[in-house]
CSV table of C-alpha atoms and ligand atoms in Angstrom, one decimal:
chain,number,residue,atom,x,y,z
A,4,MET,CA,44.0,-3.4,3.0
A,5,THR,CA,42.0,-6.6,2.9
A,6,THR,CA,38.8,-6.0,4.8
A,7,SER,CA,35.7,-5.0,2.9
A,8,SER,CA,35.0,-1.8,4.8
A,9,GLN,CA,38.5,-0.5,4.0
A,10,ASP,CA,37.9,-1.0,0.3
A,11,TRP,CA,35.3,1.7,0.6
A,12,ALA,CA,36.5,5.3,1.1
A,13,ARG,CA,35.0,6.7,4.2
A,14,ARG,CA,32.1,9.1,3.6
A,15,ASP,CA,30.2,11.3,6.0
A,16,VAL,CA,26.5,10.7,5.5
A,17,PRO,CA,24.2,12.9,7.5
A,18,PHE,CA,20.9,11.5,8.7
A,19,PHE,CA,18.9,14.2,6.9
A,20,ARG,CA,19.6,17.3,4.9
A,21,PRO,CA,16.7,19.6,4.0
A,22,SER,CA,16.3,20.4,0.3
A,23,ILE,CA,16.3,24.2,0.0
A,24,GLY,CA,16.8,25.7,-3.4
A,25,GLU,CA,16.7,29.0,-5.2
A,26,ASP,CA,12.9,29.1,-5.2
A,27,GLU,CA,12.8,28.9,-1.5
A,28,GLN,CA,15.4,31.6,-1.1
A,29,ALA,CA,13.6,33.9,-3.5
A,30,ALA,CA,10.2,33.3,-1.8
A,31,VAL,CA,11.6,34.1,1.6
A,32,LEU,CA,13.5,37.1,0.4
A,33,SER,CA,10.4,38.5,-1.2
A,34,VAL,CA,8.5,38.3,2.1
A,35,LEU,CA,11.4,39.9,3.9
A,36,GLU,CA,11.3,42.8,1.4
A,37,SER,CA,7.5,43.1,1.5
A,38,GLY,CA,7.5,44.5,5.0
A,39,TRP,CA,4.8,42.1,6.2
A,40,LEU,CA,6.5,39.3,8.2
A,41,THR,CA,3.9,37.6,10.3
A,42,THR,CA,0.6,35.9,9.4
A,43,GLY,CA,-0.9,37.5,6.3
A,44,GLU,CA,-1.6,36.9,2.7
A,45,VAL,CA,1.2,34.3,2.1
A,46,VAL,CA,-0.1,32.1,4.9
A,47,SER,CA,-3.6,32.3,3.4
A,48,ARG,CA,-2.2,31.2,0.0
A,49,PHE,CA,-0.2,28.4,1.7
A,50,GLU,CA,-3.4,27.2,3.4
A,51,ARG,CA,-5.4,27.2,0.2
A,52,ALA,CA,-2.7,25.4,-1.8
A,53,PHE,CA,-2.2,22.8,0.9
A,54,ALA,CA,-5.9,22.1,1.4
A,55,GLU,CA,-6.2,21.6,-2.4
A,56,ARG,CA,-3.1,19.4,-2.5
A,57,VAL,CA,-4.5,16.9,0.1
A,58,GLY,CA,-8.1,17.2,-0.9
A,59,ALA,CA,-9.4,18.8,2.3
A,60,LYS,CA,-12.0,21.6,2.5
A,61,PHE,CA,-10.2,23.6,5.2
A,62,ALA,CA,-6.6,24.1,6.3
A,63,VAL,CA,-5.2,26.1,9.2
A,64,ALA,CA,-1.5,26.8,9.2
A,65,VAL,CA,0.2,26.8,12.6
A,66,ASN,CA,3.8,26.9,13.9
A,67,SER,CA,4.2,23.1,14.6
A,68,ALA,CA,2.4,19.8,14.2
A,69,THR,CA,2.3,19.7,18.0
A,70,ALA,CA,0.2,22.9,17.9
A,71,ALA,CA,-2.0,21.4,15.2
A,72,LEU,CA,-2.6,18.3,17.3
A,73,HIS,CA,-3.3,20.4,20.4
A,74,LEU,CA,-5.8,22.6,18.6
A,75,ALA,CA,-7.4,19.5,17.0
A,76,VAL,CA,-8.1,17.7,20.2
A,77,GLU,CA,-9.3,21.0,21.7
A,78,ALA,CA,-11.7,21.4,18.8
A,79,MET,CA,-13.0,17.9,19.2
A,80,GLY,CA,-14.1,19.0,22.7
A,81,LEU,CA,-11.7,16.8,24.7
A,82,ARG,CA,-12.3,17.4,28.4
A,83,PRO,CA,-10.2,16.7,31.6
A,84,ASN,CA,-10.0,13.0,32.6
A,85,GLN,CA,-11.4,11.7,29.3
A,86,GLY,CA,-9.3,9.1,27.5
A,87,VAL,CA,-7.7,9.1,24.1
A,88,LEU,CA,-6.1,6.1,22.4
A,89,VAL,CA,-2.5,6.9,21.4
A,90,PRO,CA,0.0,4.4,20.0
A,91,THR,CA,3.0,3.9,22.4
A,92,HIS,CA,5.1,3.7,19.3
A,93,THR,CA,5.2,7.4,18.6
A,94,PHE,CA,6.9,10.7,19.3
A,95,ALA,CA,6.3,12.8,22.5
A,96,ALA,CA,3.9,15.2,20.8
A,97,THR,CA,1.2,12.6,20.0
A,98,ALA,CA,0.5,12.0,23.7
A,99,GLU,CA,1.5,15.3,25.3
A,100,VAL,CA,-1.3,17.2,23.6
A,101,VAL,CA,-3.7,14.9,25.4
A,102,ARG,CA,-2.0,15.9,28.7
A,103,TYR,CA,-2.3,19.6,27.7
A,104,MET,CA,-6.1,19.0,28.0
A,105,ASN,CA,-5.6,17.2,31.4
A,106,ALA,CA,-7.0,14.1,29.7
A,107,VAL,CA,-5.5,10.6,29.8
A,108,PRO,CA,-3.4,9.1,26.9
A,109,ILE,CA,-4.4,5.4,26.8
A,110,LEU,CA,-1.3,3.9,25.3
A,111,VAL,CA,-1.8,1.1,22.7
A,112,ASP,CA,0.6,-1.6,21.3
A,113,CYS,CA,1.6,-1.6,17.6
A,114,ASP,CA,1.1,-4.2,14.8
A,115,GLU,CA,4.1,-6.4,14.4
A,116,THR,CA,4.5,-5.7,10.7
A,117,SER,CA,3.1,-2.3,9.9
A,118,LEU,CA,4.0,-0.7,13.3
A,119,PHE,CA,0.6,1.1,13.0
A,120,ILE,CA,-1.6,1.2,16.1
A,121,ASP,CA,-2.9,-2.4,16.8
A,122,LEU,CA,-6.7,-2.1,16.6
A,123,ALA,CA,-7.3,-5.3,18.6
A,124,ASP,CA,-5.2,-4.0,21.4
A,125,ALA,CA,-6.9,-0.6,21.1
A,126,ALA,CA,-10.3,-2.3,21.5
A,127,ALA,CA,-9.0,-4.3,24.6
A,128,LYS,CA,-7.4,-1.2,26.2
A,129,ALA,CA,-10.5,1.0,25.6
A,130,ASP,CA,-12.7,-1.7,27.1
A,131,ALA,CA,-10.5,-2.1,30.2
A,132,ALA,CA,-10.3,1.7,30.5
A,133,ARG,CA,-14.1,2.1,30.4
A,134,LYS,CA,-14.4,-0.6,33.1
A,135,GLY,CA,-11.8,1.1,35.3
A,136,VAL,CA,-9.5,-2.0,35.3
A,137,LEU,CA,-6.7,-0.7,32.9
A,138,LEU,CA,-4.4,1.0,35.3
A,139,PRO,CA,-4.1,1.0,39.1
A,140,GLY,CA,-5.5,4.2,40.5
A,141,LEU,CA,-7.5,5.1,37.4
A,142,GLY,CA,-11.3,4.8,37.7
A,143,PRO,CA,-13.6,4.2,34.7
A,144,ILE,CA,-12.5,6.5,31.9
A,145,ASP,CA,-14.7,8.0,29.1
A,146,VAL,CA,-12.7,7.0,26.0
A,147,VAL,CA,-13.5,9.6,23.3
A,148,GLY,CA,-10.9,9.6,20.6
A,149,VAL,CA,-7.9,8.0,18.9
A,150,ILE,CA,-4.7,9.6,17.4
A,151,PRO,CA,-3.3,7.1,14.8
A,152,VAL,CA,0.2,7.8,13.5
A,153,HIS,CA,1.1,6.9,9.9
A,154,PHE,CA,4.6,5.7,10.8
A,155,ALA,CA,7.5,6.5,8.5
A,156,GLY,CA,5.2,7.9,5.8
A,157,VAL,CA,3.1,4.8,4.9
A,158,MET,CA,-0.5,5.1,5.8
A,159,GLY,CA,-2.2,2.5,8.0
A,160,ASN,CA,-5.5,0.9,7.1
A,161,VAL,CA,-7.8,3.9,6.9
A,162,ALA,CA,-11.0,1.9,6.4
A,163,GLY,CA,-10.1,-0.3,9.3
A,164,MET,CA,-9.4,2.7,11.5
A,165,LYS,CA,-12.7,4.4,10.5
A,166,ALA,CA,-14.7,1.3,11.1
A,167,PHE,CA,-13.0,0.9,14.5
A,168,ALA,CA,-13.7,4.5,15.5
A,169,ALA,CA,-17.3,4.3,14.4
A,170,GLU,CA,-17.9,1.1,16.3
A,171,GLN,CA,-16.3,2.7,19.5
A,172,GLY,CA,-17.9,6.1,19.0
A,173,LEU,CA,-14.5,7.9,18.8
A,174,TRP,CA,-13.3,10.8,16.8
A,175,ILE,CA,-10.0,10.5,14.8
A,176,VAL,CA,-7.3,13.1,14.9
A,177,GLU,CA,-4.5,11.8,12.6
A,178,ASP,CA,-0.9,12.4,13.4
A,179,ALA,CA,0.3,12.8,9.8
A,180,ALA,CA,3.7,14.3,10.7
A,181,HIS,CA,5.4,11.7,8.5
A,182,SER,CA,2.8,11.2,5.8
A,183,PHE,CA,2.8,14.1,3.3
A,184,PRO,CA,2.3,13.4,0.5
A,185,ALA,CA,0.9,9.9,1.1
A,186,ALA,CA,-2.2,8.1,-0.1
A,187,TRP,CA,-4.1,4.9,0.5
A,188,ARG,CA,-6.6,2.7,-1.4
A,189,ALA,CA,-8.6,-0.3,-0.3
A,190,THR,CA,-7.7,-2.4,-3.3
A,191,GLU,CA,-6.0,-1.8,-6.7
A,192,HIS,CA,-9.5,-1.2,-8.1
A,193,SER,CA,-10.4,1.5,-5.5
A,194,PRO,CA,-9.7,5.2,-6.0
A,195,TRP,CA,-6.7,6.7,-4.2
A,196,ILE,CA,-7.5,8.6,-1.0
A,197,ARG,CA,-4.9,11.1,0.0
A,198,CYS,CA,-3.8,11.5,3.6
A,199,GLY,CA,-6.0,14.4,4.8
A,200,GLU,CA,-8.8,13.7,2.3
A,201,ASN,CA,-11.3,13.1,5.0
A,202,THR,CA,-9.1,10.3,6.5
A,203,GLY,CA,-9.8,11.6,10.0
A,204,ASN,CA,-11.9,14.3,11.6
A,205,VAL,CA,-8.7,16.4,11.6
A,206,THR,CA,-5.4,15.5,10.0
A,207,CYS,CA,-2.2,17.2,11.3
A,208,PHE,CA,1.0,17.6,9.3
A,209,SER,CA,4.5,18.7,10.4
A,210,PHE,CA,6.9,21.0,8.5
A,211,TYR,CA,9.7,20.6,11.0
A,212,ALA,CA,13.2,20.8,9.6
A,213,ASN,CA,13.6,17.1,8.9
A,214,LYS,CA,10.1,16.4,7.7
A,215,THR,CA,9.2,15.7,4.0
A,216,ILE,CA,8.5,19.4,3.4
A,217,THR,CA,9.7,22.0,5.8
A,218,THR,CA,9.1,25.6,6.9
A,219,GLY,CA,11.8,25.4,9.5
A,220,GLU,CA,9.1,25.0,12.2
A,221,GLY,CA,5.5,24.7,11.1
A,222,GLY,CA,2.4,22.5,10.8
A,223,MET,CA,-1.1,22.3,9.3
A,224,ALA,CA,-4.4,21.1,10.5
A,225,VAL,CA,-6.8,20.1,7.8
A,226,THR,CA,-10.5,19.1,8.1
A,227,ASN,CA,-13.7,18.9,6.1
A,228,ASP,CA,-15.8,20.3,9.1
A,229,ALA,CA,-16.3,24.0,8.9
A,230,ASP,CA,-17.1,24.4,12.6
A,231,VAL,CA,-13.9,22.5,13.6
A,232,ALA,CA,-11.8,24.5,11.2
A,233,ALA,CA,-13.3,27.8,12.7
A,234,ARG,CA,-12.6,26.6,16.2
A,235,ILE,CA,-9.0,25.7,15.3
A,236,ARG,CA,-8.5,29.0,13.7
A,237,LEU,CA,-10.0,30.9,16.6
A,238,MET,CA,-7.9,29.1,19.2
A,239,SER,CA,-4.7,29.4,17.2
A,240,LEU,CA,-4.6,33.1,17.7
A,241,HIS,CA,-5.4,34.0,21.3
A,242,GLY,CA,-9.1,33.2,20.8
A,243,LEU,CA,-9.6,36.5,19.1
A,244,SER,CA,-12.7,37.1,16.9
A,245,LYS,CA,-12.4,36.6,13.2
A,246,ASP,CA,-11.9,40.4,12.7
A,247,ALA,CA,-8.6,40.0,14.4
A,248,TRP,CA,-7.3,37.8,11.6
A,249,ASP,CA,-8.4,40.5,9.1
A,250,ARG,CA,-6.7,43.0,11.3
A,251,TYR,CA,-3.5,40.9,11.1
A,252,SER,CA,-3.7,41.1,7.3
A,253,GLY,CA,-4.2,44.8,7.5
A,254,THR,CA,-7.8,44.9,6.2
A,255,GLY,CA,-9.8,44.4,9.5
A,256,SER,CA,-10.9,46.5,12.3
A,257,TRP,CA,-8.8,47.5,15.4
A,258,ASP,CA,-11.7,46.4,17.6
A,259,TYR,CA,-11.5,42.7,18.0
A,260,ARG,CA,-13.1,40.5,20.7
A,261,ILE,CA,-11.5,37.9,22.9
A,262,ILE,CA,-13.9,35.0,22.7
A,263,ASN,CA,-11.8,32.4,24.5
A,264,ALA,CA,-8.4,31.9,26.2
A,265,GLY,CA,-6.6,30.7,23.1
A,266,PHE,CA,-3.0,30.1,22.1
A,267,LYS,CA,-0.3,31.8,20.1
A,268,TYR,CA,0.2,29.2,17.4
A,269,ASN,CA,0.1,31.2,14.1
A,270,LEU,CA,2.6,30.7,11.3
A,271,THR,CA,4.6,33.5,9.8
A,272,ASP,CA,4.5,34.6,6.2
A,273,ILE,CA,8.2,34.0,6.1
A,274,ALA,CA,7.6,30.3,6.9
A,275,ALA,CA,4.6,30.1,4.6
A,276,ALA,CA,6.7,31.3,1.7
A,277,LEU,CA,9.1,28.5,2.3
A,278,GLY,CA,6.2,26.1,2.6
A,279,LEU,CA,4.7,27.2,-0.8
A,280,ALA,CA,8.0,26.7,-2.5
A,281,GLN,CA,8.4,23.3,-0.9
A,282,LEU,CA,4.9,22.3,-1.8
A,283,ALA,CA,5.6,22.9,-5.4
A,284,ARG,CA,8.5,20.4,-5.2
A,285,ALA,CA,6.8,17.9,-2.8
A,286,GLU,CA,6.1,15.2,-5.3
A,287,ALA,CA,9.6,15.5,-6.9
A,288,MET,CA,11.2,15.2,-3.5
A,289,ARG,CA,9.0,12.2,-2.6
A,290,THR,CA,10.0,10.5,-5.8
A,291,ALA,CA,13.7,11.1,-5.0
A,292,ARG,CA,13.2,9.5,-1.6
A,293,GLU,CA,11.3,6.6,-3.0
A,294,ARG,CA,14.1,5.9,-5.5
A,295,ILE,CA,16.6,5.8,-2.7
A,296,ALA,CA,14.3,3.7,-0.4
A,297,ARG,CA,13.7,1.1,-3.1
A,298,SER,CA,17.5,0.9,-3.9
A,299,TYR,CA,18.1,0.4,-0.1
A,300,THR,CA,15.5,-2.4,-0.1
A,301,THR,CA,17.1,-4.1,-3.1
A,302,LEU,CA,20.6,-3.9,-1.8
A,303,LEU,CA,19.7,-4.8,1.8
A,304,ALA,CA,17.9,-7.9,0.6
A,305,GLY,CA,21.3,-9.6,0.5
A,306,ASN,CA,21.7,-9.1,4.2
A,307,PRO,CA,20.0,-11.9,6.2
A,308,LEU,CA,20.4,-10.0,9.5
A,309,VAL,CA,18.3,-6.9,8.6
A,310,ALA,CA,14.8,-6.4,7.2
A,311,SER,CA,13.8,-3.4,5.2
A,312,PRO,CA,10.6,-1.5,6.1
A,313,PRO,CA,7.4,-2.6,4.4
A,314,ASP,CA,6.3,-1.0,1.1
A,315,PRO,CA,2.9,-2.5,0.9
A,316,PRO,CA,0.7,-2.4,-2.3
A,317,ASN,CA,-2.1,0.2,-2.4
A,318,ARG,CA,-0.1,2.8,-0.6
A,319,LEU,CA,1.6,5.9,-1.9
A,320,HIS,CA,4.5,6.1,0.5
A,321,ALA,CA,5.9,9.5,1.6
A,322,TRP,CA,9.2,7.8,2.7
A,323,HIS,CA,9.9,10.2,5.5
A,324,LEU,CA,12.0,7.5,7.2
A,325,PHE,CA,13.8,4.3,6.3
A,326,PRO,CA,13.6,2.3,9.5
A,327,ILE,CA,15.3,-1.1,9.2
A,328,ARG,CA,14.8,-3.9,11.7
A,329,LEU,CA,17.7,-6.0,13.0
A,330,ARG,CA,17.0,-9.7,13.0
A,331,LEU,CA,18.1,-10.0,16.6
A,332,ASP,CA,16.9,-13.6,16.6
A,333,ARG,CA,19.6,-14.5,14.2
A,334,GLN,CA,22.6,-12.7,15.7
A,335,THR,CA,24.2,-11.4,18.9
A,336,ALA,CA,24.7,-7.9,17.6
A,337,ASP,CA,23.1,-5.2,19.6
A,338,ARG,CA,21.2,-2.2,18.1
A,339,ASP,CA,22.9,0.4,20.2
A,340,LEU,CA,26.3,-1.0,19.3
A,341,LEU,CA,25.4,-1.0,15.6
A,342,ILE,CA,24.4,2.7,15.8
A,343,ALA,CA,27.7,3.5,17.5
A,344,ALA,CA,29.7,1.5,14.9
A,345,LEU,CA,27.9,3.1,12.0
A,346,GLY,CA,28.6,6.5,13.6
A,347,GLU,CA,32.3,5.6,13.7
A,348,ARG,CA,32.1,5.0,10.0
A,349,GLY,CA,30.5,8.4,9.4
A,350,VAL,CA,26.9,7.2,9.0
A,351,ALA,CA,24.4,9.1,11.1
A,352,THR,CA,21.3,7.2,12.2
A,353,SER,CA,18.4,7.6,14.6
A,354,VAL,CA,15.8,5.5,16.4
A,355,HIS,CA,12.1,6.0,16.0
A,356,TRP,CA,11.3,5.6,18.8
A,357,ARG,CA,11.8,4.7,22.4
A,358,PRO,CA,8.2,3.9,23.1
A,359,LEU,CA,6.2,6.2,25.3
A,360,HIS,CA,5.6,3.6,28.0
A,361,LEU,CA,9.4,3.3,28.5
A,362,HIS,CA,9.7,7.0,29.3
A,363,PRO,CA,9.8,8.0,32.9
A,364,TYR,CA,7.0,10.5,32.7
A,365,TYR,CA,4.4,8.0,31.3
A,366,SER,CA,5.6,5.0,33.4
A,367,ASP,CA,5.8,7.1,36.6
A,368,THR,CA,2.5,9.0,36.1
A,369,PHE,CA,0.3,6.2,34.9
A,370,GLY,CA,2.1,3.0,35.9
A,371,TRP,CA,2.3,1.5,32.5
A,372,LEU,CA,4.3,-1.7,32.3
A,373,PRO,CA,6.4,-3.1,29.4
A,374,GLU,CA,4.2,-6.3,29.5
A,375,GLN,CA,1.2,-4.3,28.5
A,376,PHE,CA,2.9,-3.6,25.1
A,377,PRO,CA,4.6,-6.9,24.1
A,378,THR,CA,5.1,-6.1,20.5
A,379,THR,CA,6.4,-2.6,20.8
A,380,THR,CA,8.6,-3.5,23.8
A,381,ARG,CA,10.3,-6.1,21.6
A,382,VAL,CA,10.4,-4.4,18.3
A,383,TRP,CA,11.8,-1.0,19.2
A,384,LYS,CA,15.1,-2.7,20.1
A,385,GLU,CA,15.3,-3.9,16.5
A,386,LEU,CA,14.8,-0.5,14.9
A,387,VAL,CA,17.4,1.8,13.3
A,388,SER,CA,16.5,4.6,10.9
A,389,LEU,CA,19.0,5.0,8.1
A,390,PRO,CA,19.8,8.3,6.3
A,391,LEU,CA,17.1,9.2,3.7
A,392,PHE,CA,16.8,12.6,2.0
A,393,PRO,CA,16.1,13.8,-1.5
A,394,SER,CA,19.6,15.0,-2.4
A,395,MET,CA,21.2,11.7,-1.1
A,396,LEU,CA,23.6,10.3,-3.7
A,397,SER,CA,23.5,6.7,-4.8
A,398,ALA,CA,27.1,6.4,-3.6
A,399,ASP,CA,26.0,7.6,-0.1
A,400,MET,CA,23.2,5.0,-0.1
A,401,GLU,CA,25.6,2.2,-1.2
A,402,TYR,CA,28.1,3.2,1.4
A,403,VAL,CA,25.5,3.0,4.1
A,404,VAL,CA,24.4,-0.5,2.9
A,405,GLN,CA,28.1,-1.6,2.9
A,406,CYS,CA,28.6,-0.3,6.4
A,407,VAL,CA,25.4,-2.0,7.7
A,408,HIS,CA,26.7,-5.2,6.0
A,409,ASP,CA,30.2,-4.9,7.6
A,410,CYS,CA,28.6,-4.2,11.0
A,411,THR,CA,26.2,-7.1,10.9
A,412,VAL,CA,27.0,-10.1,8.7
A,413,GLY,CA,30.2,-11.1,10.4
A,414,ARG,CA,32.8,-10.2,7.8
A,415,PRO,CA,36.1,-8.8,8.9
A,416,GLY,CA,35.3,-5.7,10.9
A,417,ALA,CA,31.7,-6.8,11.6
A,418,LEU,CA,29.7,-6.1,14.6
A,419,ALA,CA,29.7,-9.3,16.6
A,420,ARG,CA,29.8,-8.2,20.2
A,421,GLU,CA,33.4,-9.6,20.6
A,422,HIS,CA,34.6,-7.2,17.9
A,423,LEU,CA,33.4,-4.3,19.9
A,424,ARG,CA,35.3,-4.5,23.1
A,425,ASN,CA,36.7,-1.2,22.1
A,426,ASP,CA,36.3,1.6,24.5
A,427,ASN,CA,35.4,4.2,22.0
A,428,VAL,CA,32.4,2.3,20.7
A,429,ILE,CA,31.2,1.1,24.0
A,430,ASN,CA,31.4,4.6,25.5
A,431,ALA,CA,29.6,6.1,22.5
A,432,ALA,CA,26.8,3.6,22.9
A,433,ALA,CA,26.6,4.2,26.6
A,434,GLU,CA,26.1,7.9,26.1
A,435,ARG,CA,22.9,7.5,24.1
B,7,PLP,C1,7.8,15.4,14.2
B,7,PLP,C2,6.6,14.7,14.8
B,7,PLP,C3,5.7,15.5,15.5
B,7,PLP,C4,5.8,16.9,15.9
B,7,PLP,O1,6.0,17.8,14.8
B,7,PLP,P1,6.4,19.3,15.2
B,7,PLP,O2,6.0,20.0,13.9
B,7,PLP,O3,7.8,19.3,15.5
B,7,PLP,O4,5.6,19.7,16.3
B,7,PLP,C5,4.5,14.8,15.9
B,7,PLP,N1,4.4,13.5,15.7
B,7,PLP,C6,5.3,12.8,15.0
B,7,PLP,C7,5.0,11.3,14.8
B,7,PLP,C8,6.5,13.4,14.6
B,7,PLP,O5,7.4,12.6,13.9
């Protein structure tokens, strides 16, 4: 046994494992025993605790971040055929909620370093959309909002985004699915501003199973605007009058009124109990992820073929993801083959994301071309998200680093293309 990879005992490292302890189990059990399973007092407590935690006046708990985003753009008054700036470097949900309203997601390129929405490109795309010269077949579009995504858990430039939105007359609905708990400050002498602390008109968080805190499925919309909060709450439960909510908690009247054709997006007390227990441990879990992320960065610094994600000053990073970038300019290795080779070694990874403009729905429906997003089109092929979760052992992290090293740097067993003319690996890559 002479190759470096064989000096290391093989381990199986999952991409993510939720951190569910006795507190979560006890909290859920007590709701099950209470006889009240759906939206009630525990949801109200979760909303109050979450609003306080992020520094927002109002919070509405719903059953996903997608629901929160949908309700947020609805509450901002988005109308059919209006345009909303959405980064192409994001998950399906960010743009699909614009389509739910029969409006047009105007896809925008990302910044080379932060991978946050590129505000220069946003301005150019908004301008072209208003003039009706952005896409064939689309006339002049009334551009009304922007949905920035705080990628991987690090906040973008909040002041820059607000200035841009003010200049362009846009509302901001933040996709904060990755960024709880996260914070931003302009300089080291400025106060910290938490994600959700009036960082947008509405800020939407996700409690999906692999997010930084989880309720299985769940989400939260926070805002400082009482009318927006009331609209989101109304539409989250069939558009029923406020009495209906009281009715749900057992104190209101049977005689509610349907005020609008709303949705069925409410969260259960079972999920909220899980959320309250997770909220209590959110900072401890964030610190655990931060420790692993920083060790990754230190150990990967020895590998010239990969770059760790940025950890800029004046940010409190939620560390939802650890997306490395392959230095494709310095090697022949291919991202998809690296993923397959890591998989063969027991290391589960993911890619965040295939950009929206490279999905058939968006390219076929709107005619977006890769050249309209030069940075994202190039960068997404360099991205691989490594395992990162609070209970990850140092030995797991070191094993992942070793495997990345073996698969890139050209040691015995490394991932030069010629080493991979191996049917298993090629087939596994082809299936992705
Ligand atoms: C996970 C995720 C969502 C959707 O969250 P759900 O709670 O599953 O609806 C939206 N945007 C981004 C960027 C995400 O990563």
